[in-house]
Every structure is written in C-alpha cells, then in structure tokens.
Amino acid sequence: MANKRTLKHSINAVCDELFTEAVAASLYGNDWNQGNTEALLYSIVRTQIDFVCRVSHPEPGMKPHLYYKDLREQFSARVSEIIDQINNL
C-alpha cells in the first residue's frame, strides 16, 4: 500500500483529469445540456471530496490493508461510471 499522501495525490490527479475531460466534452460535443453537464461536474467534485476524506479516516475495526484495497476498488468503479457518463455527453 502506498502512503496516504500518495493515494490522495493520485485521487486528486484522476479527478482533475476527469473534470477537464468532462468540460472539454461538454464544450466540443454536439448536444450541450447544461443540466447534465453540471450534474456530472458536481458528481466528479463530490467523488473527489468523498474519497480523499475516506483516505484520512479509515473505518474502525477493519484491517488497513483490506480497507485501502476496497477503497481503491470502489474508486476505480466510480471512475468507470463517470467515464461512461462523459462518453454519453
């Protein structure tokens, strides 16, 4: 497991790239729907805040190795969902 600082940095970097791609897709896409775009951008920011907070405050009673493995898997799944939403813009 990487240290917490590296994990937070990685989460922030991925979310920053997702935000940039969502803005670019909304600007250069064929159909622009402000409501969908704003909801997607809010979802990306909310994901970033949620997962960075979860890195700092692990669940009590759970082994750290298992907790951070589960956290990475959940983050990857959420990123995949967001990528699908960006592709549908």
Short mmCIF file of N, CA, C and O in Angstrom, two decimals:
data_model
loop_
_atom_site.label_atom_id
_atom_site.label_comp_id
_atom_site.label_asym_id
_atom_site.label_seq_id
_atom_site.Cartn_x
_atom_site.Cartn_y
_atom_site.Cartn_z
N MET A 1 0.84 -1.18 0.00
CA MET A 1 0.00 0.00 0.00
C MET A 1 0.89 1.24 0.00
O MET A 1 1.87 1.32 0.72
N ALA A 2 0.51 2.18 -0.80
CA ALA A 2 1.21 3.45 -0.82
C ALA A 2 0.82 4.26 0.41
O ALA A 2 -0.18 3.97 1.06
N ASN A 3 1.60 5.26 0.71
CA ASN A 3 1.22 6.05 1.86
C ASN A 3 0.00 6.92 1.53
O ASN A 3 -0.39 7.06 0.38
N LYS A 4 -0.59 7.49 2.55
CA LYS A 4 -1.84 8.24 2.38
C LYS A 4 -1.66 9.45 1.48
O LYS A 4 -2.54 9.78 0.69
N ARG A 5 -0.54 10.11 1.58
CA ARG A 5 -0.30 11.30 0.77
C ARG A 5 -0.27 10.95 -0.71
O ARG A 5 -0.86 11.66 -1.54
N THR A 6 0.38 9.86 -1.06
CA THR A 6 0.44 9.43 -2.45
C THR A 6 -0.93 9.03 -2.96
O THR A 6 -1.30 9.35 -4.09
N LEU A 7 -1.70 8.33 -2.13
CA LEU A 7 -3.04 7.93 -2.51
C LEU A 7 -3.95 9.14 -2.73
O LEU A 7 -4.69 9.20 -3.71
N LYS A 8 -3.86 10.12 -1.85
CA LYS A 8 -4.65 11.36 -2.02
C LYS A 8 -4.24 12.09 -3.29
O LYS A 8 -5.08 12.61 -4.03
N HIS A 9 -2.95 12.14 -3.55
CA HIS A 9 -2.45 12.81 -4.75
C HIS A 9 -2.98 12.13 -6.01
O HIS A 9 -3.39 12.79 -6.97
N SER A 10 -2.99 10.80 -6.00
CA SER A 10 -3.49 10.05 -7.15
C SER A 10 -4.98 10.30 -7.36
O SER A 10 -5.43 10.47 -8.50
N ILE A 11 -5.75 10.30 -6.28
CA ILE A 11 -7.19 10.55 -6.38
C ILE A 11 -7.44 11.95 -6.94
O ILE A 11 -8.26 12.13 -7.84
N ASN A 12 -6.71 12.93 -6.43
CA ASN A 12 -6.86 14.30 -6.92
C ASN A 12 -6.49 14.42 -8.39
O ASN A 12 -7.17 15.10 -9.16
N ALA A 13 -5.42 13.75 -8.80
CA ALA A 13 -4.98 13.82 -10.19
C ALA A 13 -6.02 13.20 -11.13
O ALA A 13 -6.34 13.77 -12.19
N VAL A 14 -6.55 12.05 -10.76
CA VAL A 14 -7.55 11.39 -11.60
C VAL A 14 -8.81 12.25 -11.70
O VAL A 14 -9.37 12.43 -12.78
N CYS A 15 -9.25 12.79 -10.58
CA CYS A 15 -10.47 13.62 -10.59
C CYS A 15 -10.25 14.90 -11.38
O CYS A 15 -11.17 15.36 -12.08
N ASP A 16 -9.07 15.48 -11.30
CA ASP A 16 -8.76 16.67 -12.10
C ASP A 16 -8.84 16.36 -13.60
O ASP A 16 -9.39 17.15 -14.37
N GLU A 17 -8.30 15.23 -14.01
CA GLU A 17 -8.35 14.83 -15.41
C GLU A 17 -9.79 14.56 -15.86
O GLU A 17 -10.19 14.93 -16.95
N LEU A 18 -10.58 13.91 -14.99
CA LEU A 18 -11.98 13.66 -15.32
C LEU A 18 -12.74 14.97 -15.49
O LEU A 18 -13.56 15.11 -16.40
N PHE A 19 -12.48 15.92 -14.61
CA PHE A 19 -13.15 17.22 -14.68
C PHE A 19 -12.80 17.92 -15.99
O PHE A 19 -13.68 18.45 -16.68
N THR A 20 -11.53 17.89 -16.35
CA THR A 20 -11.07 18.52 -17.59
C THR A 20 -11.72 17.86 -18.81
O THR A 20 -12.19 18.55 -19.73
N GLU A 21 -11.77 16.54 -18.81
CA GLU A 21 -12.38 15.83 -19.93
C GLU A 21 -13.88 16.10 -20.02
O GLU A 21 -14.42 16.23 -21.12
N ALA A 22 -14.54 16.21 -18.88
CA ALA A 22 -15.98 16.49 -18.88
C ALA A 22 -16.26 17.89 -19.44
O ALA A 22 -17.19 18.08 -20.23
N VAL A 23 -15.45 18.86 -19.05
CA VAL A 23 -15.62 20.22 -19.57
C VAL A 23 -15.36 20.24 -21.07
O VAL A 23 -16.12 20.84 -21.84
N ALA A 24 -14.29 19.58 -21.51
CA ALA A 24 -13.98 19.54 -22.94
C ALA A 24 -15.08 18.83 -23.73
O ALA A 24 -15.48 19.30 -24.80
N ALA A 25 -15.59 17.74 -23.20
CA ALA A 25 -16.65 17.01 -23.90
C ALA A 25 -17.92 17.84 -23.98
O ALA A 25 -18.63 17.81 -24.99
N SER A 26 -18.20 18.62 -22.94
CA SER A 26 -19.41 19.44 -22.98
C SER A 26 -19.26 20.61 -23.95
O SER A 26 -20.21 21.01 -24.60
N LEU A 27 -18.06 21.16 -24.06
CA LEU A 27 -17.84 22.29 -24.96
C LEU A 27 -17.78 21.88 -26.42
O LEU A 27 -18.26 22.60 -27.29
N TYR A 28 -17.19 20.72 -26.69
CA TYR A 28 -16.98 20.31 -28.07
C TYR A 28 -17.95 19.23 -28.53
O TYR A 28 -17.84 18.77 -29.65
N GLY A 29 -18.89 18.85 -27.68
CA GLY A 29 -19.87 17.84 -28.06
C GLY A 29 -20.95 18.43 -28.95
O GLY A 29 -21.09 19.65 -29.09
N ASN A 30 -21.74 17.56 -29.55
CA ASN A 30 -22.80 18.01 -30.46
C ASN A 30 -23.98 18.60 -29.71
O ASN A 30 -24.45 19.68 -30.04
N ASP A 31 -24.47 17.90 -28.73
CA ASP A 31 -25.62 18.38 -27.96
C ASP A 31 -25.14 18.82 -26.59
O ASP A 31 -24.56 18.03 -25.84
N TRP A 32 -25.42 20.07 -26.25
CA TRP A 32 -24.98 20.59 -24.96
C TRP A 32 -26.20 20.75 -24.07
O TRP A 32 -27.12 21.50 -24.38
N ASN A 33 -26.20 20.04 -22.97
CA ASN A 33 -27.26 20.12 -21.99
C ASN A 33 -26.64 20.60 -20.69
O ASN A 33 -25.88 19.85 -20.06
N GLN A 34 -26.96 21.81 -20.29
CA GLN A 34 -26.33 22.40 -19.12
C GLN A 34 -26.62 21.61 -17.85
O GLN A 34 -25.74 21.44 -17.02
N GLY A 35 -27.82 21.10 -17.71
CA GLY A 35 -28.18 20.35 -16.52
C GLY A 35 -27.37 19.08 -16.36
O GLY A 35 -26.88 18.77 -15.28
N ASN A 36 -27.21 18.34 -17.46
CA ASN A 36 -26.42 17.11 -17.41
C ASN A 36 -24.96 17.40 -17.13
O ASN A 36 -24.31 16.68 -16.37
N THR A 37 -24.43 18.43 -17.75
CA THR A 37 -23.03 18.79 -17.55
C THR A 37 -22.76 19.21 -16.12
O THR A 37 -21.79 18.77 -15.51
N GLU A 38 -23.62 20.05 -15.57
CA GLU A 38 -23.43 20.50 -14.19
C GLU A 38 -23.54 19.34 -13.21
O GLU A 38 -22.79 19.26 -12.25
N ALA A 39 -24.48 18.43 -13.46
CA ALA A 39 -24.63 17.27 -12.59
C ALA A 39 -23.39 16.38 -12.64
O ALA A 39 -22.94 15.86 -11.61
N LEU A 40 -22.83 16.22 -13.83
CA LEU A 40 -21.64 15.40 -13.98
C LEU A 40 -20.44 16.05 -13.28
O LEU A 40 -19.69 15.37 -12.57
N LEU A 41 -20.27 17.36 -13.46
CA LEU A 41 -19.16 18.05 -12.80
C LEU A 41 -19.30 18.01 -11.29
O LEU A 41 -18.32 17.80 -10.56
N TYR A 42 -20.52 18.18 -10.79
CA TYR A 42 -20.77 18.07 -9.35
C TYR A 42 -20.44 16.67 -8.86
O TYR A 42 -19.86 16.50 -7.78
N SER A 43 -20.79 15.66 -9.64
CA SER A 43 -20.51 14.28 -9.27
C SER A 43 -19.01 14.03 -9.16
O SER A 43 -18.55 13.33 -8.25
N ILE A 44 -18.25 14.60 -10.07
CA ILE A 44 -16.79 14.43 -10.04
C ILE A 44 -16.20 15.09 -8.80
O ILE A 44 -15.38 14.49 -8.09
N VAL A 45 -16.62 16.30 -8.50
CA VAL A 45 -16.12 17.01 -7.32
C VAL A 45 -16.51 16.27 -6.05
O VAL A 45 -15.71 16.12 -5.12
N ARG A 46 -17.74 15.81 -5.99
CA ARG A 46 -18.23 15.09 -4.82
C ARG A 46 -17.45 13.78 -4.63
O ARG A 46 -17.12 13.41 -3.50
N THR A 47 -17.14 13.09 -5.71
CA THR A 47 -16.34 11.87 -5.65
C THR A 47 -14.95 12.16 -5.10
O THR A 47 -14.45 11.43 -4.23
N GLN A 48 -14.35 13.23 -5.57
CA GLN A 48 -13.01 13.61 -5.10
C GLN A 48 -13.03 13.88 -3.60
O GLN A 48 -12.20 13.35 -2.86
N ILE A 49 -13.96 14.67 -3.16
CA ILE A 49 -14.04 15.01 -1.74
C ILE A 49 -14.29 13.76 -0.90
O ILE A 49 -13.65 13.55 0.14
N ASP A 50 -15.22 12.93 -1.35
CA ASP A 50 -15.59 11.74 -0.61
C ASP A 50 -14.40 10.79 -0.43
O ASP A 50 -14.11 10.34 0.68
N PHE A 51 -13.70 10.50 -1.52
CA PHE A 51 -12.62 9.52 -1.43
C PHE A 51 -11.39 10.07 -0.72
O PHE A 51 -10.70 9.33 -0.01
N VAL A 52 -11.10 11.35 -0.85
CA VAL A 52 -9.97 11.92 -0.11
C VAL A 52 -10.26 11.89 1.39
O VAL A 52 -9.38 11.57 2.20
N CYS A 53 -11.49 12.18 1.77
CA CYS A 53 -11.87 12.11 3.19
C CYS A 53 -11.79 10.68 3.71
O CYS A 53 -11.39 10.45 4.85
N ARG A 54 -12.18 9.73 2.87
CA ARG A 54 -12.14 8.33 3.30
C ARG A 54 -10.70 7.83 3.48
O ARG A 54 -10.46 6.92 4.27
N VAL A 55 -9.76 8.41 2.76
CA VAL A 55 -8.36 8.03 2.95
C VAL A 55 -7.90 8.46 4.34
O VAL A 55 -7.21 7.72 5.04
N SER A 56 -8.31 9.64 4.77
CA SER A 56 -7.88 10.18 6.05
C SER A 56 -8.54 9.51 7.24
O SER A 56 -7.98 9.50 8.33
N HIS A 57 -9.73 8.98 7.05
CA HIS A 57 -10.49 8.43 8.17
C HIS A 57 -10.95 7.01 7.86
O HIS A 57 -12.10 6.79 7.49
N PRO A 58 -10.05 6.01 8.04
CA PRO A 58 -10.44 4.63 7.74
C PRO A 58 -11.49 4.13 8.74
O PRO A 58 -11.61 4.63 9.85
N GLU A 59 -12.24 3.12 8.30
CA GLU A 59 -13.26 2.54 9.14
C GLU A 59 -12.62 1.80 10.31
O GLU A 59 -11.70 1.02 10.11
N PRO A 60 -13.12 2.02 11.52
CA PRO A 60 -12.57 1.29 12.66
C PRO A 60 -12.98 -0.19 12.59
O PRO A 60 -14.06 -0.52 12.12
N GLY A 61 -12.10 -1.04 13.05
CA GLY A 61 -12.38 -2.47 13.09
C GLY A 61 -12.03 -3.20 11.82
O GLY A 61 -12.11 -4.42 11.77
N MET A 62 -11.63 -2.50 10.79
CA MET A 62 -11.27 -3.13 9.53
C MET A 62 -9.76 -3.05 9.37
O MET A 62 -9.15 -2.03 9.68
N LYS A 63 -9.16 -4.13 8.91
CA LYS A 63 -7.71 -4.13 8.72
C LYS A 63 -7.35 -3.09 7.65
O LYS A 63 -8.02 -2.99 6.63
N PRO A 64 -6.30 -2.32 7.91
CA PRO A 64 -5.94 -1.25 6.96
C PRO A 64 -5.70 -1.75 5.54
O PRO A 64 -6.12 -1.11 4.58
N HIS A 65 -5.04 -2.88 5.40
CA HIS A 65 -4.76 -3.40 4.06
C HIS A 65 -6.06 -3.67 3.30
O HIS A 65 -6.20 -3.28 2.14
N LEU A 66 -7.01 -4.30 3.94
CA LEU A 66 -8.28 -4.60 3.30
C LEU A 66 -9.09 -3.32 3.03
O LEU A 66 -9.76 -3.21 2.00
N TYR A 67 -9.03 -2.38 3.96
CA TYR A 67 -9.77 -1.13 3.80
C TYR A 67 -9.29 -0.37 2.57
O TYR A 67 -10.10 0.08 1.75
N TYR A 68 -7.99 -0.21 2.44
CA TYR A 68 -7.46 0.57 1.33
C TYR A 68 -7.60 -0.17 -0.01
O TYR A 68 -7.77 0.45 -1.05
N LYS A 69 -7.55 -1.50 0.03
CA LYS A 69 -7.80 -2.27 -1.18
C LYS A 69 -9.24 -2.06 -1.64
O LYS A 69 -9.49 -1.81 -2.83
N ASP A 70 -10.18 -2.12 -0.71
CA ASP A 70 -11.59 -1.89 -1.02
C ASP A 70 -11.81 -0.45 -1.51
O ASP A 70 -12.57 -0.22 -2.44
N LEU A 71 -11.13 0.49 -0.89
CA LEU A 71 -11.24 1.89 -1.29
C LEU A 71 -10.79 2.09 -2.73
O LEU A 71 -11.47 2.75 -3.52
N ARG A 72 -9.67 1.49 -3.10
CA ARG A 72 -9.17 1.60 -4.47
C ARG A 72 -10.12 0.96 -5.47
O ARG A 72 -10.35 1.51 -6.55
N GLU A 73 -10.70 -0.18 -5.11
CA GLU A 73 -11.65 -0.85 -6.00
C GLU A 73 -12.91 -0.01 -6.19
O GLU A 73 -13.41 0.11 -7.30
N GLN A 74 -13.42 0.56 -5.10
CA GLN A 74 -14.61 1.41 -5.19
C GLN A 74 -14.32 2.66 -6.02
O GLN A 74 -15.17 3.11 -6.80
N PHE A 75 -13.14 3.23 -5.84
CA PHE A 75 -12.77 4.42 -6.61
C PHE A 75 -12.67 4.09 -8.09
O PHE A 75 -13.16 4.84 -8.93
N SER A 76 -12.07 2.96 -8.41
CA SER A 76 -11.97 2.55 -9.82
C SER A 76 -13.34 2.33 -10.44
O SER A 76 -13.58 2.73 -11.59
N ALA A 77 -14.25 1.74 -9.68
CA ALA A 77 -15.60 1.52 -10.19
C ALA A 77 -16.31 2.85 -10.41
O ALA A 77 -16.99 3.04 -11.44
N ARG A 78 -16.15 3.78 -9.49
CA ARG A 78 -16.80 5.09 -9.63
C ARG A 78 -16.21 5.86 -10.82
O ARG A 78 -16.94 6.52 -11.55
N VAL A 79 -14.90 5.77 -11.01
CA VAL A 79 -14.26 6.44 -12.15
C VAL A 79 -14.78 5.85 -13.46
O VAL A 79 -15.05 6.59 -14.41
N SER A 80 -14.97 4.55 -13.51
CA SER A 80 -15.51 3.91 -14.72
C SER A 80 -16.91 4.42 -15.03
O SER A 80 -17.25 4.66 -16.19
N GLU A 81 -17.73 4.58 -13.99
CA GLU A 81 -19.08 5.12 -14.18
C GLU A 81 -19.02 6.54 -14.74
O GLU A 81 -19.79 6.90 -15.64
N ILE A 82 -18.13 7.35 -14.19
CA ILE A 82 -18.01 8.74 -14.63
C ILE A 82 -17.52 8.80 -16.08
O ILE A 82 -17.99 9.61 -16.88
N ILE A 83 -16.59 7.93 -16.44
CA ILE A 83 -16.09 7.89 -17.81
C ILE A 83 -17.21 7.54 -18.78
O ILE A 83 -17.34 8.13 -19.85
N ASP A 84 -18.06 6.60 -18.39
CA ASP A 84 -19.21 6.25 -19.23
C ASP A 84 -20.15 7.45 -19.39
O ASP A 84 -20.68 7.69 -20.48
N GLN A 85 -20.34 8.20 -18.32
CA GLN A 85 -21.19 9.38 -18.40
C GLN A 85 -20.58 10.45 -19.29
O GLN A 85 -21.30 11.12 -20.04
N ILE A 86 -19.26 10.62 -19.24
CA ILE A 86 -18.59 11.59 -20.11
C ILE A 86 -18.75 11.17 -21.56
O ILE A 86 -19.00 12.00 -22.44
N ASN A 87 -18.61 9.88 -21.83
CA ASN A 87 -18.76 9.40 -23.21
C ASN A 87 -20.18 9.61 -23.74
O ASN A 87 -20.37 9.72 -24.95
N ASN A 88 -21.17 9.66 -22.86
CA ASN A 88 -22.55 9.85 -23.27
C ASN A 88 -22.96 11.33 -23.39
O ASN A 88 -24.09 11.61 -23.73
N LEU A 89 -22.04 12.25 -23.09
CA LEU A 89 -22.40 13.68 -23.18
C LEU A 89 -22.63 14.08 -24.58
O LEU A 89 -22.33 13.96 -25.56
#
